[in-house]
């Protein structure tokens, strides 16, 4: 087919990707943005099939059928609480596909002129390194999220020196391949070394840092795809990969700022080092008050404004539907209800948003940190479900705390705070939360879904 027509079509596809990505920036336009992005990808596939008959259409049809069956099965079977694992796997598959496609492209162009072959080789090396790191790093992230790796952070002596050595080895092998382009064994050695590097890079990262790592791996999958686009001389793959890479990196930076951490700190692994500060007994200066569903229901009956703060505990207990029913019931009684969403609540970017969307909570009720914090002083009841570090006031009041400087949701400024939690155990940072012992706080100990359902029953029967 005419190359000009194909490139013009790719330009239109790129516009759809950009507009679709822009639409995803706001809940009101997210659905339309998703449709535009999907349409762009469909057109990109069609144009590529018309442009390049690398294999027979029968082979492509079989591959599409197999992939569609696997994708549909996963979409139907996967639980929303396991969506972070799903995202990690999809990131990894994107990186792995880039590795093999770049390797095939390098082999296909082995008879090209030396200058052209060097161009293909450099792009293939980049795709091999980034794709392999993405694939194996994503598998480790999946294993941690799925609790197949029980240790939150796996470390051993000399780990970072080994990582540096592997990175240097991958670079050296890549240079060898550039100097001897026909030596394709070097490419797979680059992939092997980079695979080991991907494993060791993610192993020391703590479980609470997985939202950042998932965003970073998403960025890496895009960069690997862009590098593969240079190998294949495919403009739309370069553009799409660059968009994913850039947006993923921006999201990574947003997540780091939300945790008051640098990306380097996250990659080193573990929580921020504890500083010498107040002891646990000094933090729990008040008396922890355990409440009952009846007491919480009475508070809601008297409230005019309620803010619900979901955390990972809501995901673990799969309480999102019960929480949605509670919000619907309160709104039906004329009570103003909003959801305050912290950027790193849960185990992946937007985890709480995804769970609440599954429960059909209206998008306009979901407020980010900057929107929610100014309203807490006018809030009668703040209901915290399974959140901990993201509502710990020590981040704001104690400069010696490991959480110091981390932006939090200011739920302690509400008139009354209800915390649904299994115990008083601290969050990932290992810092006790004085909010639990505050005079205005009532603790509702137990499973998130069970406690919300108990409150709902009292409200309905009352």
CSV table of N, CA and C in Angstrom, one decimal, residues 363-459:
chain,number,residue,atom,x,y,z
A,363,UNK,N,-18.5,9.4,39.6
A,363,UNK,CA,-17.2,10.0,39.5
A,363,UNK,C,-17.1,11.3,40.2
A,364,UNK,N,-18.2,12.1,40.2
A,364,UNK,CA,-18.1,13.4,40.7
A,364,UNK,C,-18.0,13.5,42.2
A,365,UNK,N,-18.2,12.3,42.9
A,365,UNK,CA,-18.0,12.2,44.3
A,365,UNK,C,-16.6,12.0,44.7
A,366,UNK,N,-15.7,11.6,43.8
A,366,UNK,CA,-14.3,11.3,44.1
A,366,UNK,C,-13.5,12.5,44.0
A,367,UNK,N,-12.9,12.9,45.1
A,367,UNK,CA,-12.1,14.1,45.2
A,367,UNK,C,-10.6,13.7,45.6
A,368,UNK,N,-9.7,14.4,44.9
A,368,UNK,CA,-8.3,14.2,45.2
A,368,UNK,C,-7.9,14.9,46.5
A,369,UNK,N,-6.6,14.8,46.9
A,369,UNK,CA,-6.1,15.3,48.1
A,369,UNK,C,-6.3,16.8,48.2
A,370,UNK,N,-5.9,17.5,47.1
A,370,UNK,CA,-6.0,19.0,47.1
A,370,UNK,C,-7.4,19.5,47.2
A,371,UNK,N,-8.4,18.7,46.7
A,371,UNK,CA,-9.8,19.2,46.8
A,371,UNK,C,-10.4,18.9,48.1
A,372,UNK,N,-9.9,17.7,48.7
A,372,UNK,CA,-10.6,17.3,50.0
A,372,UNK,C,-10.1,18.1,51.2
A,373,UNK,N,-8.8,18.3,51.3
A,373,UNK,CA,-8.2,18.9,52.5
A,373,UNK,C,-8.9,20.2,53.0
A,374,UNK,N,-9.2,21.1,52.1
A,374,UNK,CA,-9.8,22.3,52.6
A,374,UNK,C,-11.2,22.2,53.1
A,375,UNK,N,-11.8,21.0,52.9
A,375,UNK,CA,-13.2,20.8,53.3
A,375,UNK,C,-13.3,20.1,54.6
A,376,UNK,N,-12.3,19.5,55.2
A,376,UNK,CA,-12.4,18.6,56.4
A,376,UNK,C,-12.9,19.4,57.6
A,377,UNK,N,-12.5,20.7,57.7
A,377,UNK,CA,-13.0,21.5,58.9
A,377,UNK,C,-14.5,21.7,58.9
A,378,UNK,N,-15.1,21.5,57.7
A,378,UNK,CA,-16.6,21.7,57.6
A,378,UNK,C,-17.2,20.3,57.5
A,379,UNK,N,-16.5,19.2,57.8
A,379,UNK,CA,-17.0,17.9,57.7
A,379,UNK,C,-17.5,17.4,59.1
A,380,UNK,N,-18.7,16.8,59.2
A,380,UNK,CA,-19.2,16.3,60.5
A,380,UNK,C,-18.6,15.0,60.8
A,381,UNK,N,-18.5,14.1,59.9
A,381,UNK,CA,-17.9,12.7,60.1
A,381,UNK,C,-17.0,12.4,59.0
A,382,UNK,N,-15.7,12.0,59.3
A,382,UNK,CA,-14.8,11.5,58.3
A,382,UNK,C,-14.7,10.0,58.6
A,383,UNK,N,-15.1,9.2,57.7
A,383,UNK,CA,-15.0,7.7,57.8
A,383,UNK,C,-13.8,7.2,57.1
A,384,UNK,N,-12.9,6.6,57.9
A,384,UNK,CA,-11.6,6.1,57.3
A,384,UNK,C,-11.7,4.5,57.3
A,385,UNK,N,-11.6,3.9,56.1
A,385,UNK,CA,-11.7,2.5,56.0
A,385,UNK,C,-10.4,1.9,55.6
A,386,UNK,N,-9.6,1.4,56.5
A,386,UNK,CA,-8.4,0.6,56.2
A,386,UNK,C,-7.3,1.5,55.7
A,387,UNK,N,-7.3,2.8,56.0
A,387,UNK,CA,-6.2,3.7,55.6
A,387,UNK,C,-5.3,3.9,56.9
A,388,UNK,N,-4.0,4.2,56.7
A,388,UNK,CA,-3.2,4.4,57.9
A,388,UNK,C,-2.2,5.5,57.7
A,389,UNK,N,-1.1,5.3,57.0
A,389,UNK,CA,-0.1,6.3,56.8
A,389,UNK,C,-0.6,7.5,56.1
A,390,UNK,N,-1.6,7.4,55.2
A,390,UNK,CA,-2.0,8.5,54.4
A,390,UNK,C,-2.9,9.4,55.2
A,391,UNK,N,-3.3,9.1,56.5
A,391,UNK,CA,-4.1,9.9,57.4
A,391,UNK,C,-3.4,10.2,58.7
A,392,UNK,N,-2.1,9.9,58.8
A,392,UNK,CA,-1.3,10.0,60.0
A,392,UNK,C,-0.9,11.4,60.2
A,393,UNK,N,-1.4,12.2,61.2
A,393,UNK,CA,-1.1,13.6,61.4
A,393,UNK,C,0.4,13.9,61.7
A,394,UNK,N,1.1,12.8,62.1
A,394,UNK,CA,2.6,13.0,62.4
A,394,UNK,C,3.3,13.5,61.2
A,395,UNK,N,2.8,13.2,60.0
A,395,UNK,CA,3.5,13.7,58.8
A,395,UNK,C,3.5,15.2,58.7
A,396,UNK,N,2.5,15.8,59.3
A,396,UNK,CA,2.3,17.2,59.3
A,396,UNK,C,2.9,17.9,60.5
A,397,UNK,N,2.9,17.2,61.7
A,397,UNK,CA,3.2,17.8,62.9
A,397,UNK,C,4.5,17.5,63.5
A,398,UNK,N,5.1,16.3,63.1
A,398,UNK,CA,6.4,15.9,63.8
A,398,UNK,C,7.5,15.8,62.8
A,399,UNK,N,8.4,16.8,62.8
A,399,UNK,CA,9.5,16.8,61.8
A,399,UNK,C,10.5,15.6,62.0
A,400,UNK,N,10.4,14.9,63.1
A,400,UNK,CA,11.3,13.8,63.3
A,400,UNK,C,10.7,12.4,62.9
A,401,UNK,N,9.5,12.5,62.4
A,401,UNK,CA,8.8,11.2,62.0
A,401,UNK,C,9.3,10.8,60.6
A,402,UNK,N,9.4,9.5,60.3
A,402,UNK,CA,9.7,9.0,59.0
A,402,UNK,C,8.7,9.5,57.9
A,403,UNK,N,7.5,9.9,58.4
A,403,UNK,CA,6.5,10.3,57.5
A,403,UNK,C,6.6,11.8,57.2
A,404,UNK,N,7.5,12.5,57.9
A,404,UNK,CA,7.5,14.0,57.9
A,404,UNK,C,7.6,14.5,56.4
A,405,UNK,N,6.7,15.4,56.2
A,405,UNK,CA,6.6,16.1,54.8
A,405,UNK,C,5.7,15.3,53.8
A,406,UNK,N,5.3,14.1,54.2
A,406,UNK,CA,4.4,13.4,53.2
A,406,UNK,C,3.0,14.0,53.2
A,407,UNK,N,2.5,14.4,52.1
A,407,UNK,CA,1.2,15.0,52.0
A,407,UNK,C,0.1,14.0,52.5
A,408,UNK,N,-0.7,14.3,53.4
A,408,UNK,CA,-1.7,13.4,53.9
A,408,UNK,C,-3.1,14.0,53.8
A,409,UNK,N,-4.1,13.2,54.0
A,409,UNK,CA,-5.5,13.7,54.1
A,409,UNK,C,-5.8,14.2,55.5
A,410,UNK,N,-6.2,15.4,55.7
A,410,UNK,CA,-6.3,16.0,57.0
A,410,UNK,C,-7.6,15.6,57.7
A,411,UNK,N,-7.8,14.3,57.9
A,411,UNK,CA,-9.1,13.9,58.5
A,411,UNK,C,-9.1,14.3,59.9
A,412,UNK,N,-8.0,14.5,60.6
A,412,UNK,CA,-8.0,14.9,62.0
A,412,UNK,C,-8.7,16.2,62.2
A,413,UNK,N,-8.9,17.0,61.2
A,413,UNK,CA,-9.6,18.3,61.3
A,413,UNK,C,-11.1,18.2,61.2
A,414,UNK,N,-11.6,17.0,60.9
A,414,UNK,CA,-13.0,16.8,60.9
A,414,UNK,C,-13.6,16.9,62.3
A,415,UNK,N,-14.9,17.1,62.5
A,415,UNK,CA,-15.5,17.2,63.8
A,415,UNK,C,-15.4,15.8,64.5
A,416,UNK,N,-15.7,14.8,63.8
A,416,UNK,CA,-15.6,13.4,64.3
A,416,UNK,C,-15.0,12.5,63.3
A,417,UNK,N,-14.1,11.6,63.8
A,417,UNK,CA,-13.5,10.6,62.9
A,417,UNK,C,-13.8,9.2,63.3
A,418,UNK,N,-14.3,8.4,62.3
A,418,UNK,CA,-14.5,7.0,62.6
A,418,UNK,C,-13.5,6.2,61.8
A,419,UNK,N,-12.8,5.3,62.4
A,419,UNK,CA,-11.8,4.5,61.7
A,419,UNK,C,-12.2,3.1,61.8
A,420,UNK,N,-12.4,2.5,60.7
A,420,UNK,CA,-12.6,1.0,60.6
A,420,UNK,C,-11.3,0.3,60.3
A,421,UNK,N,-10.9,-0.5,61.2
A,421,UNK,CA,-9.6,-1.2,61.1
A,421,UNK,C,-9.6,-2.4,62.0
A,422,UNK,N,-8.8,-3.4,61.6
A,422,UNK,CA,-8.7,-4.6,62.3
A,422,UNK,C,-8.0,-4.5,63.7
A,423,UNK,N,-7.0,-3.6,63.7
A,423,UNK,CA,-6.2,-3.4,64.9
A,423,UNK,C,-5.6,-2.1,64.9
A,424,UNK,N,-4.7,-1.8,65.9
A,424,UNK,CA,-4.0,-0.5,66.0
A,424,UNK,C,-2.6,-0.6,65.3
A,425,UNK,N,-2.4,-1.7,64.6
A,425,UNK,CA,-1.1,-1.9,64.0
A,425,UNK,C,-0.7,-0.7,63.1
A,426,UNK,N,0.5,-0.3,63.1
A,426,UNK,CA,1.0,0.8,62.2
A,426,UNK,C,1.0,0.4,60.8
A,427,UNK,N,1.1,1.5,59.9
A,427,UNK,CA,1.2,1.2,58.5
A,427,UNK,C,2.6,0.8,58.1
A,428,UNK,N,2.9,0.9,56.8
A,428,UNK,CA,4.1,0.4,56.2
A,428,UNK,C,5.3,1.1,56.8
A,429,UNK,N,5.2,2.4,57.2
A,429,UNK,CA,6.3,3.1,57.7
A,429,UNK,C,6.6,2.7,59.1
A,430,UNK,N,5.8,1.9,59.7
A,430,UNK,CA,6.0,1.4,61.1
A,430,UNK,C,5.8,2.5,62.2
A,431,UNK,N,5.0,3.5,61.9
A,431,UNK,CA,4.8,4.6,62.8
A,431,UNK,C,3.4,4.5,63.4
A,432,UNK,N,3.2,4.4,64.7
A,432,UNK,CA,1.9,4.5,65.3
A,432,UNK,C,1.1,5.7,64.9
A,433,UNK,N,-0.2,5.6,64.8
A,433,UNK,CA,-1.0,6.8,64.3
A,433,UNK,C,-1.7,7.4,65.5
A,434,UNK,N,-1.4,8.6,65.9
A,434,UNK,CA,-2.0,9.2,67.1
A,434,UNK,C,-3.5,9.5,66.8
A,435,UNK,N,-3.9,9.5,65.5
A,435,UNK,CA,-5.3,9.8,65.2
A,435,UNK,C,-6.2,8.7,65.9
A,436,UNK,N,-5.7,7.5,66.0
A,436,UNK,CA,-6.5,6.4,66.6
A,436,UNK,C,-6.9,6.7,68.1
A,437,UNK,N,-6.0,7.5,68.7
A,437,UNK,CA,-6.3,7.8,70.2
A,437,UNK,C,-6.8,9.2,70.4
A,438,UNK,N,-7.1,10.0,69.3
A,438,UNK,CA,-7.6,11.3,69.5
A,438,UNK,C,-8.9,11.4,70.1
A,439,UNK,N,-9.2,12.5,70.8
A,439,UNK,CA,-10.5,12.6,71.5
A,439,UNK,C,-11.7,12.5,70.6
A,440,UNK,N,-11.5,12.9,69.3
A,440,UNK,CA,-12.7,13.0,68.4
A,440,UNK,C,-12.8,11.7,67.6
A,441,UNK,N,-11.9,10.7,67.9
A,441,UNK,CA,-11.9,9.5,67.0
A,441,UNK,C,-12.6,8.3,67.7
A,442,UNK,N,-13.4,7.6,67.0
A,442,UNK,CA,-14.0,6.3,67.4
A,442,UNK,C,-13.5,5.2,66.5
A,443,UNK,N,-12.9,4.2,67.1
A,443,UNK,CA,-12.4,3.0,66.4
A,443,UNK,C,-13.5,2.0,66.3
A,444,UNK,N,-13.6,1.5,65.1
A,444,UNK,CA,-14.6,0.4,64.9
A,444,UNK,C,-13.7,-0.8,64.4
A,445,UNK,N,-13.4,-1.7,65.3
A,445,UNK,CA,-12.5,-2.8,65.0
A,445,UNK,C,-13.2,-3.9,64.4
A,446,UNK,N,-12.6,-4.4,63.3
A,446,UNK,CA,-13.1,-5.6,62.6
A,446,UNK,C,-12.9,-5.5,61.1
A,447,UNK,N,-13.4,-6.5,60.4
A,447,UNK,CA,-13.3,-6.5,58.9
A,447,UNK,C,-14.1,-5.3,58.3
A,448,UNK,N,-13.5,-4.7,57.3
A,448,UNK,CA,-14.1,-3.5,56.7
A,448,UNK,C,-15.5,-3.7,56.2
A,449,UNK,N,-15.7,-4.8,55.4
A,449,UNK,CA,-17.0,-5.0,54.8
A,449,UNK,C,-18.0,-5.3,55.9
A,450,UNK,N,-17.6,-6.2,56.9
A,450,UNK,CA,-18.6,-6.6,57.9
A,450,UNK,C,-19.0,-5.4,58.7
A,451,UNK,N,-18.1,-4.5,59.0
A,451,UNK,CA,-18.4,-3.3,59.9
A,451,UNK,C,-19.3,-2.4,59.1
A,452,UNK,N,-19.0,-2.1,57.8
A,452,UNK,CA,-19.9,-1.2,57.0
A,452,UNK,C,-21.3,-1.8,56.9
A,453,UNK,N,-21.4,-3.1,56.7
A,453,UNK,CA,-22.7,-3.7,56.6
A,453,UNK,C,-23.5,-3.7,57.9
A,454,UNK,N,-22.7,-3.8,59.0
A,454,UNK,CA,-23.4,-3.7,60.3
A,454,UNK,C,-24.0,-2.3,60.5
A,455,UNK,N,-23.2,-1.2,60.1
A,455,UNK,CA,-23.7,0.1,60.2
A,455,UNK,C,-24.9,0.3,59.3
A,456,UNK,N,-24.8,-0.2,58.1
A,456,UNK,CA,-25.9,-0.1,57.1
A,456,UNK,C,-27.2,-0.7,57.7
A,457,UNK,N,-27.1,-1.9,58.4
A,457,UNK,CA,-28.2,-2.6,58.9
A,457,UNK,C,-28.9,-1.7,60.0
A,458,UNK,N,-28.1,-1.1,60.8
A,458,UNK,CA,-28.6,-0.2,61.9
A,458,UNK,C,-29.4,1.0,61.3
A,459,UNK,N,-28.8,1.6,60.3
A,459,UNK,CA,-29.4,2.7,59.6
A,459,UNK,C,-30.7,2.3,59.0
